[in-house]
Short mmCIF file of C-alpha atoms in Angstrom, two decimals:
data_model
loop_
_atom_site.label_atom_id
_atom_site.label_comp_id
_atom_site.label_asym_id
_atom_site.label_seq_id
_atom_site.Cartn_x
_atom_site.Cartn_y
_atom_site.Cartn_z
CA MET A 1 5.97 40.72 8.76
CA SER A 2 4.78 37.12 8.96
CA THR A 3 3.14 35.68 5.85
CA GLN A 4 1.66 32.68 7.68
CA PRO A 5 -2.15 32.51 7.58
CA SER A 6 -4.13 33.12 10.73
CA THR A 7 -5.39 30.00 12.46
CA ASP A 8 -8.84 31.47 13.16
CA ARG A 9 -9.97 31.81 9.55
CA PRO A 10 -10.10 29.55 6.51
CA THR A 11 -6.62 28.89 5.16
CA THR A 12 -7.64 29.10 1.49
CA ASP A 13 -10.46 30.51 -0.58
CA ARG A 14 -10.24 27.65 -3.06
CA PRO A 15 -13.26 25.32 -2.68
CA ASP A 16 -12.73 21.63 -2.06
CA VAL A 17 -12.69 19.43 -5.14
CA THR A 18 -15.61 16.99 -5.18
CA PRO A 19 -15.65 13.80 -7.27
CA ALA A 20 -19.10 14.54 -8.72
CA THR A 21 -17.85 17.77 -10.30
CA GLU A 22 -14.40 16.58 -11.40
CA ASP A 23 -14.58 12.85 -12.08
CA GLY A 24 -16.61 11.74 -15.09
CA PHE A 25 -17.33 8.28 -13.66
CA VAL A 26 -18.67 9.64 -10.36
CA ARG A 27 -20.52 12.43 -12.16
CA GLY A 28 -22.36 9.82 -14.21
CA LEU A 29 -23.29 7.83 -11.12
CA SER A 30 -24.46 10.99 -9.36
CA GLN A 31 -27.20 11.42 -11.97
CA MET A 32 -29.13 8.73 -10.13
CA ILE A 33 -29.50 11.10 -7.15
CA GLY A 34 -29.92 14.35 -9.03
CA GLY A 35 -26.45 15.03 -10.37
CA PRO A 36 -23.57 17.20 -9.06
CA LEU A 37 -24.08 20.23 -6.85
CA GLY A 38 -25.29 23.17 -8.94
CA SER A 39 -23.06 26.13 -9.70
CA HIS A 40 -25.29 28.48 -7.67
CA ALA A 41 -25.66 26.17 -4.68
CA VAL A 42 -23.96 27.00 -1.40
CA PRO A 43 -21.10 24.51 -0.81
CA PRO A 44 -21.92 22.50 2.32
CA ASP A 45 -18.50 23.07 3.92
CA SER A 46 -18.92 26.85 3.63
CA ARG A 47 -21.82 26.95 6.08
CA PRO A 48 -20.67 28.42 9.43
CA GLY A 49 -20.61 25.97 12.32
CA ARG A 50 -21.14 22.92 10.14
CA PHE A 51 -19.89 19.83 12.00
CA TRP A 52 -20.08 17.23 9.24
CA THR A 53 -17.34 18.54 7.01
CA ALA A 54 -15.90 16.35 4.26
CA PRO A 55 -12.90 15.13 6.34
CA ARG A 56 -15.13 14.20 9.28
CA ILE A 57 -17.54 12.37 7.00
CA VAL A 58 -14.66 10.40 5.46
CA LEU A 59 -13.25 9.51 8.90
CA ALA A 60 -16.69 8.42 10.10
CA LEU A 61 -17.18 6.28 7.01
CA THR A 62 -13.75 4.74 7.59
CA CYS A 63 -14.82 3.65 11.06
CA LEU A 64 -18.06 2.28 9.63
CA VAL A 65 -16.25 0.23 6.98
CA LEU A 66 -13.83 -1.14 9.57
CA ALA A 67 -16.73 -2.07 11.85
CA LEU A 68 -18.39 -3.87 8.94
CA SER A 69 -15.09 -5.62 8.26
CA TRP A 70 -15.10 -6.88 11.85
CA VAL A 71 -18.66 -8.16 11.39
CA GLN A 72 -17.69 -9.77 8.08
CA LYS A 73 -14.89 -11.70 9.85
CA SER A 74 -17.09 -12.70 12.80
CA PRO A 75 -17.97 -16.22 11.52
CA CYS A 76 -14.30 -17.15 11.90
CA MET A 77 -13.60 -15.55 15.27
CA ASP A 78 -14.19 -18.65 17.39
CA GLY A 79 -11.56 -20.59 15.46
CA ASN A 80 -13.97 -23.43 14.74
CA TRP A 81 -13.28 -23.58 11.03
CA GLN A 82 -15.39 -26.53 9.99
CA LYS A 83 -16.65 -27.26 6.47
CA ASN A 84 -14.36 -24.58 4.99
CA VAL A 85 -16.31 -21.81 6.69
CA GLN A 86 -13.22 -19.58 6.49
CA TYR A 87 -13.44 -19.69 2.68
CA THR A 88 -17.17 -19.92 2.07
CA ARG A 89 -17.80 -16.91 4.32
CA TYR A 90 -14.69 -15.00 3.15
CA CYS A 91 -13.56 -14.62 6.74
CA TYR A 92 -10.14 -16.29 6.70
CA THR A 93 -7.49 -14.41 8.66
CA ASP A 94 -3.83 -15.22 9.32
CA VAL A 95 -4.14 -13.30 12.58
CA LEU A 96 -6.23 -16.03 14.19
CA ALA A 97 -4.55 -18.94 12.42
CA LEU A 98 -1.02 -17.88 13.36
CA TYR A 99 -1.89 -17.29 17.01
CA PHE A 100 -1.86 -21.07 17.21
CA ALA A 101 0.61 -21.89 14.43
CA GLU A 102 3.30 -19.64 15.90
CA GLY A 103 2.77 -21.05 19.41
CA ILE A 104 1.68 -17.78 21.00
CA ASN A 105 -1.30 -19.62 22.48
CA GLU A 106 1.25 -21.68 24.43
CA GLY A 107 3.10 -18.61 25.66
CA LYS A 108 5.97 -18.94 23.20
CA VAL A 109 7.86 -15.70 22.64
CA PRO A 110 8.25 -14.90 18.93
CA TYR A 111 11.78 -15.58 17.68
CA ALA A 112 13.04 -16.59 21.14
CA ASP A 113 10.92 -19.75 21.41
CA HIS A 114 9.65 -20.13 17.86
CA PRO A 115 10.90 -18.81 14.50
CA VAL A 116 8.42 -16.39 12.92
CA GLU A 117 7.99 -16.10 9.16
CA TYR A 118 7.58 -12.32 9.22
CA PRO A 119 9.97 -9.36 9.64
CA VAL A 120 10.74 -8.46 13.23
CA VAL A 121 8.38 -5.54 13.87
CA THR A 122 5.45 -7.73 12.85
CA GLY A 123 6.76 -10.42 15.19
CA TYR A 124 7.12 -7.90 18.01
CA PHE A 125 3.57 -6.74 17.33
CA MET A 126 2.25 -10.31 17.47
CA GLY A 127 4.03 -10.95 20.75
CA ALA A 128 3.11 -7.62 22.32
CA LEU A 129 -0.59 -8.29 21.78
CA GLY A 130 -0.62 -12.08 21.96
CA LEU A 131 1.37 -12.86 25.09
CA PRO A 132 -0.83 -10.72 27.40
CA VAL A 133 -3.88 -12.42 25.88
CA HIS A 134 -2.33 -15.81 26.61
CA ALA A 135 -1.46 -14.79 30.19
CA TYR A 136 -5.00 -13.56 30.74
CA GLY A 137 -6.37 -16.77 29.23
CA VAL A 138 -4.33 -18.89 31.63
CA LYS A 139 -5.98 -17.09 34.55
CA ASN A 140 -9.38 -17.15 32.87
CA PRO A 141 -9.63 -20.47 31.04
CA ASP A 142 -13.21 -19.84 29.97
CA ILE A 143 -12.28 -17.19 27.40
CA ASN A 144 -11.53 -17.99 23.77
CA GLN A 145 -7.93 -16.84 23.48
CA GLY A 146 -7.92 -16.91 19.70
CA SER A 147 -11.00 -14.70 19.51
CA TRP A 148 -9.54 -12.26 22.02
CA PHE A 149 -6.26 -12.11 20.11
CA TYR A 150 -8.05 -11.43 16.84
CA ASN A 151 -10.24 -8.71 18.36
CA VAL A 152 -7.30 -6.89 19.95
CA ASN A 153 -5.38 -7.03 16.68
CA ALA A 154 -8.41 -5.88 14.69
CA LEU A 155 -8.80 -2.87 16.99
CA VAL A 156 -5.16 -1.78 16.76
CA LEU A 157 -4.92 -2.43 13.01
CA SER A 158 -8.10 -0.39 12.55
CA LEU A 159 -6.41 2.50 14.33
CA PHE A 160 -3.57 2.29 11.80
CA ALA A 161 -6.16 2.34 9.00
CA VAL A 162 -7.80 5.46 10.46
CA ALA A 163 -4.35 7.05 10.80
CA THR A 164 -3.70 6.30 7.12
CA VAL A 165 -6.95 8.03 6.14
CA GLY A 166 -5.97 10.94 8.37
CA VAL A 167 -2.67 11.25 6.52
CA ILE A 168 -4.39 11.21 3.11
CA LEU A 169 -6.76 13.93 4.33
CA ALA A 170 -3.84 15.99 5.64
CA LEU A 171 -1.95 15.68 2.36
CA ARG A 172 -5.00 16.50 0.25
CA ARG A 173 -6.74 19.33 2.09
CA ARG A 174 -8.09 20.66 -1.20
CA ARG A 175 -9.25 17.17 -2.22
CA PRO A 176 -10.65 15.52 0.95
CA TRP A 177 -12.80 13.07 -0.99
CA ASP A 178 -9.68 11.41 -2.41
CA ALA A 179 -9.32 9.73 0.98
CA ALA A 180 -12.67 8.01 0.39
CA ILE A 181 -10.97 5.90 -2.29
CA PHE A 182 -9.18 4.17 0.57
CA ALA A 183 -11.84 4.55 3.26
CA LEU A 184 -14.81 3.19 1.30
CA SER A 185 -13.04 0.51 -0.68
CA PRO A 186 -14.43 -3.04 -0.62
CA ILE A 187 -10.76 -4.01 -0.60
CA LEU A 188 -10.39 -2.52 2.88
CA LEU A 189 -13.63 -4.18 3.99
CA LEU A 190 -12.51 -7.67 2.92
CA THR A 191 -8.75 -7.63 3.56
CA ALA A 192 -8.13 -5.23 6.46
CA THR A 193 -7.33 -7.97 8.98
CA ILE A 194 -6.31 -10.90 6.80
CA ASN A 195 -2.76 -10.18 7.95
CA TRP A 196 -0.79 -7.42 9.65
CA ASP A 197 -0.24 -5.29 6.54
CA LEU A 198 -2.06 -2.27 7.95
CA LEU A 199 0.74 -2.00 10.52
CA ALA A 200 3.32 -1.30 7.81
CA ILE A 201 0.87 0.83 5.82
CA GLY A 202 0.15 3.06 8.82
CA LEU A 203 3.85 3.47 9.62
CA ALA A 204 4.68 4.27 5.99
CA ALA A 205 1.81 6.77 5.77
CA ILE A 206 3.00 8.61 8.87
CA GLY A 207 6.51 8.57 7.43
CA LEU A 208 5.21 10.17 4.23
CA TYR A 209 3.40 12.81 6.27
CA LEU A 210 6.61 13.65 8.14
CA TRP A 211 8.44 13.89 4.83
CA VAL A 212 5.91 16.43 3.57
CA LYS A 213 6.32 18.31 6.85
CA GLN A 214 10.01 18.59 5.88
CA LYS A 215 11.27 16.27 8.61
CA PRO A 216 13.31 13.80 6.55
CA VAL A 217 15.04 12.15 9.50
CA TRP A 218 11.79 11.37 11.30
CA ALA A 219 10.29 10.28 7.99
CA GLY A 220 13.19 7.83 7.67
CA VAL A 221 12.56 6.51 11.18
CA LEU A 222 8.95 5.68 10.33
CA LEU A 223 9.87 4.21 6.95
CA GLY A 224 12.51 2.09 8.68
CA LEU A 225 9.96 0.77 11.16
CA GLY A 226 7.57 0.10 8.29
CA ALA A 227 10.26 -1.79 6.37
CA ALA A 228 10.98 -3.83 9.49
CA ALA A 229 7.28 -4.80 9.54
CA LYS A 230 6.83 -5.47 5.80
CA LEU A 231 9.59 -4.84 3.29
CA TRP A 232 7.72 -2.61 0.82
CA PRO A 233 7.98 0.80 2.65
CA LEU A 234 11.69 0.62 1.83
CA PHE A 235 10.76 1.12 -1.82
CA ILE A 236 9.62 4.71 -1.14
CA LEU A 237 13.27 5.73 -0.87
CA GLY A 238 13.68 5.14 -4.62
CA PRO A 239 11.14 7.80 -5.60
CA ILE A 240 12.69 10.21 -3.10
CA LEU A 241 16.05 9.63 -4.81
CA ILE A 242 14.52 10.56 -8.17
CA LEU A 243 13.22 13.83 -6.72
CA ALA A 244 16.63 14.51 -5.19
CA LEU A 245 18.33 13.98 -8.54
CA ARG A 246 15.94 16.32 -10.34
CA THR A 247 16.19 19.11 -7.77
CA GLY A 248 19.92 18.69 -7.14
CA ARG A 249 19.36 18.52 -3.37
CA PRO A 250 20.64 15.19 -2.06
CA LYS A 251 20.77 16.09 1.65
CA PRO A 252 17.09 15.32 2.49
CA PHE A 253 17.33 11.98 0.68
CA VAL A 254 20.60 11.07 2.42
CA ALA A 255 19.09 11.99 5.80
CA SER A 256 16.03 9.82 5.20
CA PHE A 257 18.10 6.99 3.74
CA LEU A 258 20.45 6.89 6.73
CA ALA A 259 17.59 7.19 9.23
CA THR A 260 15.69 4.39 7.49
CA GLY A 261 18.72 2.10 7.48
CA ALA A 262 19.64 2.85 11.09
CA THR A 263 16.07 2.32 12.30
CA TRP A 264 15.73 -0.93 10.38
CA ALA A 265 19.05 -2.16 11.77
CA LEU A 266 18.18 -1.21 15.36
CA ALA A 267 14.79 -2.91 15.10
CA ASN A 268 16.39 -6.08 13.73
CA PHE A 269 19.48 -6.19 15.92
CA PRO A 270 18.09 -7.96 19.03
CA VAL A 271 16.68 -10.86 17.01
CA TRP A 272 19.66 -10.92 14.62
CA PHE A 273 22.12 -11.07 17.53
CA TRP A 274 20.41 -13.37 20.04
CA TYR A 275 18.16 -15.49 17.81
CA HIS A 276 19.95 -15.46 14.49
CA GLU A 277 18.38 -18.64 13.11
CA SER A 278 14.92 -17.29 13.87
CA TRP A 279 15.86 -14.01 12.21
CA LEU A 280 16.89 -15.87 9.05
CA ARG A 281 13.52 -17.62 8.84
CA PHE A 282 11.86 -14.78 6.90
CA PHE A 283 14.68 -14.51 4.37
CA ARG A 284 15.01 -18.26 3.87
CA LEU A 285 11.28 -18.71 3.45
CA ASN A 286 11.10 -16.04 0.75
CA SER A 287 14.14 -17.50 -0.98
CA GLU A 288 12.72 -21.04 -0.98
CA ARG A 289 9.07 -20.30 -1.78
CA PRO A 290 7.95 -21.64 -5.17
CA ILE A 291 5.63 -19.90 -7.61
CA ASP A 292 2.67 -18.71 -5.56
CA TRP A 293 -1.03 -18.46 -6.34
CA GLY A 294 -2.21 -15.86 -8.82
CA THR A 295 1.14 -14.41 -9.89
CA PHE A 296 2.40 -13.70 -13.39
CA TRP A 297 4.53 -16.83 -13.03
CA TYR A 298 1.51 -18.91 -11.98
CA ILE A 299 -0.42 -17.78 -15.06
CA GLY A 300 2.55 -18.66 -17.26
CA ARG A 301 2.91 -22.11 -15.70
CA TYR A 302 -0.77 -22.81 -16.31
CA LEU A 303 -0.42 -21.85 -19.97
CA ASP A 304 2.69 -24.03 -20.24
CA GLY A 305 0.57 -26.94 -19.08
CA LYS A 306 -1.67 -26.56 -22.12
CA TRP A 307 1.17 -27.60 -24.41
CA ASN A 308 3.61 -29.47 -22.16
CA THR A 309 3.25 -32.33 -19.69
CA GLY A 310 5.71 -30.80 -17.22
CA THR A 311 7.86 -33.93 -17.07
CA ASP A 312 11.59 -33.80 -17.68
CA GLY A 313 12.24 -33.04 -21.32
CA ASP A 314 8.71 -31.73 -21.91
CA GLN A 315 8.57 -28.53 -19.87
CA GLY A 316 7.62 -25.02 -20.84
CA PRO A 317 9.76 -22.13 -19.51
CA PHE A 318 7.49 -21.39 -16.56
CA GLN A 319 7.24 -25.06 -15.63
CA TRP A 320 11.02 -25.24 -15.70
CA LEU A 321 11.32 -22.15 -13.49
CA SER A 322 8.85 -23.69 -11.05
CA ASN A 323 11.37 -26.50 -10.50
CA ASN A 324 14.41 -24.20 -10.40
CA ILE A 325 13.65 -21.74 -7.62
CA PRO A 326 17.06 -19.96 -7.50
CA THR A 327 16.80 -19.08 -11.19
CA LEU A 328 13.19 -17.95 -10.65
CA ASN A 329 14.39 -15.67 -7.84
CA TYR A 330 17.12 -14.09 -9.96
CA LEU A 331 14.77 -13.56 -12.89
CA SER A 332 12.09 -12.02 -10.68
CA TYR A 333 14.63 -9.67 -9.08
CA ALA A 334 16.01 -8.77 -12.52
CA LEU A 335 12.58 -7.89 -13.90
CA PHE A 336 11.83 -5.75 -10.86
CA GLY A 337 15.21 -4.07 -11.23
CA LEU A 338 14.53 -3.32 -14.90
CA ALA A 339 11.12 -1.91 -14.00
CA CYS A 340 12.74 0.37 -11.40
CA LEU A 341 15.33 1.45 -13.96
CA ALA A 342 12.52 2.31 -16.39
CA ILE A 343 10.76 4.32 -13.65
CA LEU A 344 14.04 6.15 -12.96
CA VAL A 345 14.50 7.03 -16.63
CA VAL A 346 10.90 8.22 -17.02
CA GLY A 347 11.21 10.14 -13.76
CA LEU A 348 14.24 12.00 -15.11
CA LEU A 349 12.93 12.51 -18.65
CA ALA A 350 9.38 13.60 -17.77
CA PRO A 351 8.58 17.21 -18.74
CA ARG A 352 7.83 18.04 -15.10
CA ARG A 353 9.18 16.45 -11.98
CA PRO A 354 6.86 13.51 -11.13
CA ARG A 355 4.94 13.61 -7.90
CA LEU A 356 6.30 11.46 -5.08
CA SER A 357 3.11 9.43 -4.71
CA GLN A 358 3.05 8.67 -8.44
CA LEU A 359 6.56 7.23 -8.33
CA ALA A 360 5.86 5.32 -5.10
CA PHE A 361 2.81 3.67 -6.65
CA LEU A 362 4.78 2.68 -9.74
CA VAL A 363 7.57 1.04 -7.74
CA VAL A 364 5.25 -0.94 -5.45
CA ALA A 365 3.04 -1.99 -8.39
CA ALA A 366 6.13 -3.10 -10.34
CA PHE A 367 7.18 -5.24 -7.39
CA LEU A 368 3.82 -7.01 -7.25
CA LEU A 369 3.64 -7.49 -11.02
CA THR A 370 7.06 -9.19 -11.10
CA SER A 371 7.05 -11.00 -7.76
CA LYS A 372 6.68 -14.76 -7.41
CA VAL A 373 4.47 -14.15 -4.34
CA TRP A 374 1.35 -11.97 -4.42
CA SER A 375 -0.74 -12.72 -1.34
CA GLN A 376 -4.34 -11.55 -1.40
CA GLN A 377 -3.80 -8.88 1.27
CA TYR A 378 -0.94 -7.23 -0.65
CA VAL A 379 -3.60 -5.27 -2.49
CA LEU A 380 -3.75 -3.03 0.58
CA TRP A 381 -0.24 -1.75 -0.23
CA LEU A 382 -1.52 -0.13 -3.42
CA LEU A 383 -4.76 1.31 -2.07
CA PRO A 384 -3.47 4.46 -0.28
CA LEU A 385 -0.84 5.02 -2.96
CA ILE A 386 -3.33 5.04 -5.84
CA ALA A 387 -5.59 7.39 -3.86
CA LEU A 388 -2.68 9.84 -3.73
CA ALA A 389 -1.21 9.11 -7.16
CA ARG A 390 -4.27 9.04 -9.43
CA PRO A 391 -7.59 9.71 -7.68
CA LYS A 392 -9.83 8.88 -10.63
CA TRP A 393 -12.62 6.57 -9.61
CA GLY A 394 -13.44 4.74 -12.85
CA ALA A 395 -10.19 2.82 -13.30
CA ILE A 396 -9.94 2.24 -9.55
CA MET A 397 -13.42 0.72 -9.47
CA ALA A 398 -12.52 -1.62 -12.34
CA TRP A 399 -9.41 -2.69 -10.44
CA THR A 400 -11.46 -3.17 -7.27
CA VAL A 401 -13.91 -5.47 -9.08
CA ALA A 402 -10.96 -7.51 -10.36
CA GLU A 403 -9.44 -7.76 -6.87
CA VAL A 404 -12.72 -8.84 -5.26
CA GLY A 405 -13.25 -11.36 -8.06
CA TYR A 406 -9.75 -12.70 -7.52
CA LEU A 407 -10.39 -13.11 -3.79
CA ALA A 408 -13.56 -15.10 -4.48
CA ALA A 409 -11.76 -17.30 -7.02
CA PHE A 410 -8.81 -17.76 -4.68
CA TYR A 411 -10.98 -19.05 -1.85
CA ALA A 412 -12.79 -21.34 -4.27
CA GLU A 413 -9.41 -22.65 -5.39
CA LEU A 414 -8.39 -23.30 -1.77
CA ILE A 415 -11.56 -25.31 -1.25
CA GLY A 416 -10.68 -27.22 -4.40
CA ALA A 417 -7.20 -27.91 -3.06
CA GLY A 418 -8.92 -29.77 -0.21
CA GLY A 419 -10.50 -32.19 -2.68
CA LYS A 420 -13.81 -30.48 -3.46
CA THR A 421 -13.77 -28.83 -6.89
CA VAL A 422 -15.65 -25.52 -6.93
CA ILE A 423 -14.40 -23.82 -10.10
CA PRO A 424 -12.21 -24.98 -12.98
CA GLU A 425 -8.53 -24.07 -12.74
CA GLY A 426 -8.95 -21.90 -15.82
CA THR A 427 -11.48 -19.70 -14.02
CA PHE A 428 -8.98 -18.98 -11.27
CA VAL A 429 -6.31 -18.19 -13.86
CA LEU A 430 -8.76 -15.85 -15.59
CA ALA A 431 -9.39 -14.03 -12.28
CA SER A 432 -5.62 -13.85 -11.69
CA THR A 433 -5.14 -12.42 -15.17
CA ALA A 434 -7.83 -9.78 -14.57
CA ARG A 435 -6.07 -8.71 -11.38
CA PHE A 436 -2.69 -8.56 -13.14
CA VAL A 437 -4.08 -6.62 -16.11
CA THR A 438 -5.95 -4.04 -14.04
CA VAL A 439 -2.88 -3.31 -11.91
CA ALA A 440 -0.81 -3.06 -15.09
CA VAL A 441 -3.40 -0.65 -16.54
CA LEU A 442 -3.21 1.53 -13.42
CA PHE A 443 0.59 1.43 -13.78
CA GLY A 444 0.27 2.62 -17.37
CA LEU A 445 -2.24 5.35 -16.52
CA VAL A 446 -0.02 6.77 -13.78
CA MET A 447 2.96 6.62 -16.13
CA ARG A 448 0.91 8.46 -18.76
CA GLU A 449 0.09 11.28 -16.36
CA ILE A 450 3.76 11.60 -15.44
CA TRP A 451 4.55 12.03 -19.13
CA ARG A 452 1.55 14.31 -19.68
CA PRO A 453 1.26 16.31 -16.43
CA GLU A 454 -1.60 18.40 -17.81
CA LEU A 455 -3.81 15.32 -17.24
CA ASP A 456 -2.93 15.18 -13.53
CA VAL A 457 -5.93 16.34 -11.49
CA VAL A 458 -3.86 16.67 -8.31
CA ARG A 459 -1.45 19.08 -10.00
CA GLU A 460 -4.44 21.01 -11.30
CA SER A 461 -5.78 21.37 -7.76
CA TYR A 462 -2.39 22.55 -6.45
CA ASP A 463 -1.50 25.02 -9.22
CA GLY A 464 0.94 22.63 -10.84
CA ALA A 465 2.91 21.81 -7.69
CA ASP A 466 3.53 18.47 -5.97
CA PRO A 467 1.90 18.63 -2.52
CA ASP A 468 4.00 15.64 -1.41
CA ALA A 469 7.45 16.92 -2.42
CA GLY A 470 8.33 18.12 1.07
CA PRO A 471 11.93 19.35 1.30
CA LEU A 472 12.44 18.61 -2.41
CA ASP A 473 9.84 21.07 -3.65
CA GLY A 474 11.08 23.55 -6.25
CA PRO A 475 12.54 23.78 -9.75
CA ASP A 476 14.71 21.23 -11.53
CA VAL A 477 18.48 21.48 -11.43
CA GLY A 478 20.05 22.60 -14.67
CA TRP A 479 21.40 19.25 -15.91
CA VAL A 480 17.91 17.73 -16.16
CA ALA A 481 17.06 19.77 -19.27
CA GLY A 482 20.35 18.71 -20.81
CA PHE A 483 19.64 15.09 -19.97
CA ARG A 484 16.30 15.30 -21.77
CA ARG A 485 17.94 16.90 -24.81
CA THR A 486 20.41 13.99 -24.88
CA PHE A 487 17.45 11.69 -25.53
CA GLY A 488 15.99 14.07 -28.07
CA ILE A 489 13.15 15.14 -25.78
CA GLY A 490 12.24 18.79 -25.88
CA THR A 491 10.65 20.79 -23.10
CA ARG A 492 6.98 21.59 -23.45
CA SER A 493 6.01 25.18 -23.10
CA GLY A 494 5.49 26.05 -19.48
CA SER A 495 6.60 22.63 -18.30
CA SER A 496 10.28 22.99 -17.47
CA GLY A 497 10.48 21.24 -14.17
CA ASP A 498 8.36 22.47 -11.29
CA ALA A 499 8.25 26.21 -11.32
CA GLU A 500 7.96 27.88 -7.97
CA PRO A 501 4.26 28.26 -7.14
CA ALA A 502 3.01 31.80 -7.41
CA ASP A 503 2.09 32.01 -3.73
CA ARG A 504 4.56 30.25 -1.48
CA THR A 505 2.49 31.18 1.57
CA ASP A 506 -0.35 28.96 0.36
CA PRO A 507 -0.88 26.73 3.41
CA ASP A 508 -1.93 23.81 1.24
CA LEU A 509 1.62 23.75 -0.13
CA THR A 510 3.70 24.76 2.86
CA ASP A 511 1.72 23.02 5.58
CA PRO A 512 -0.51 20.05 4.69
CA VAL A 513 -2.45 20.29 7.93
CA GLY A 514 -3.23 23.91 7.18
CA SER A 515 -2.04 25.68 10.29
CA PRO A 516 1.33 26.59 11.76
CA ALA A 517 -0.05 25.66 15.14
CA ALA A 518 -0.43 22.07 13.96
CA SER A 519 3.28 21.68 13.30
#
């Protein structure tokens, strides 16, 4: 007899988790409007026929935030960036700037007629949207091609953002308000269309959804496309490897790994083969780039300047690295590699198998903390991952304030680079330090919950299981306990790996969208 739940009734009797009842920070804020819902109140989502359920509210708010983001960027849409309007109004966007810089406004085909500084899927995306706009502009010379190009990109990127929220909602059916961490973030409002990062984020999110649906090959295809748009989705394979090692089931990882590599190679092959020099542009640029704004290395170079002149024979270590880019590259890669090794060790030694989203957040955060380049829109990479990894609003709000403050200081610094001082250099370094520290704190908090899984609110909502484990759900393989004993780490009572959940027919564990019909 089938154990699958019927599709015409609620899939679980467990009520949705709301931030005002679970999260101390949100509960405190809710006192201004009367406090959390009372214990005897009827939960809104339990009312028959109710249209505005939590997921629909979150999706509607996502669309509202994206619409406000479009309005916020409107002062820059005509391309007439006089008197630093792109910085004073916080509306700068690479999308509009590169329509002209990459020659798309002249009908140049990315890579074929002009080398593009981005991975190939981003270049394809630029061409697929930009060349029709140019062709239409040739026939209709009265239109503002740049504005049209930005608007088309903003629309499609917004669809990827909505898809990302949809994935978070699907993966957290018991915790729909976790998706609001992404949907309502000022980070999304201010940075959604600075660049094409939402393209890679949407592809990676869909890949994660397919992984949870136990389709590792298709998950690899989407991760491969994401990595061919922006490199970071490739990092998700590392956390999957850790889960494979702990469960002793390498086949799903190998399937995803091979699918990711094959997809990335197929996406890159046309440009690699026919326009090889253009294909190398991205790799050469990243190899040659010096220390960039706001990074750990930038902060160190500034501090060096307090004691050293920077001339030959009087340089601090960061000043020296700034003039020796190959060594800087090797050191940055080495630090990231060490961070990944530390994540691997913690992932294997933790009393319970870490959740996939926790490990993914740690790897991406480690990359940003050690990288010599940390563009302002890279913050979007972390936003959906932290919503899945540690949906606690207080620390996330502190990080958000630091990110918004950094963006304001960064634009002030860019105005200053044009000859008009707005803030002292030290103020920008302080804002950069706040961003670095808050991301490092989030890194530490996620690491702490891996080591102390009883603090993990997502595990609590899912009876101790990892809702993102997909085909690697289940108990640890036997050698893991022995590996922990080798390091003198005992097993906490009731925490030996991931025990099989008591009810394997729970749709929130077996099917994140809650219905067999949806698969």
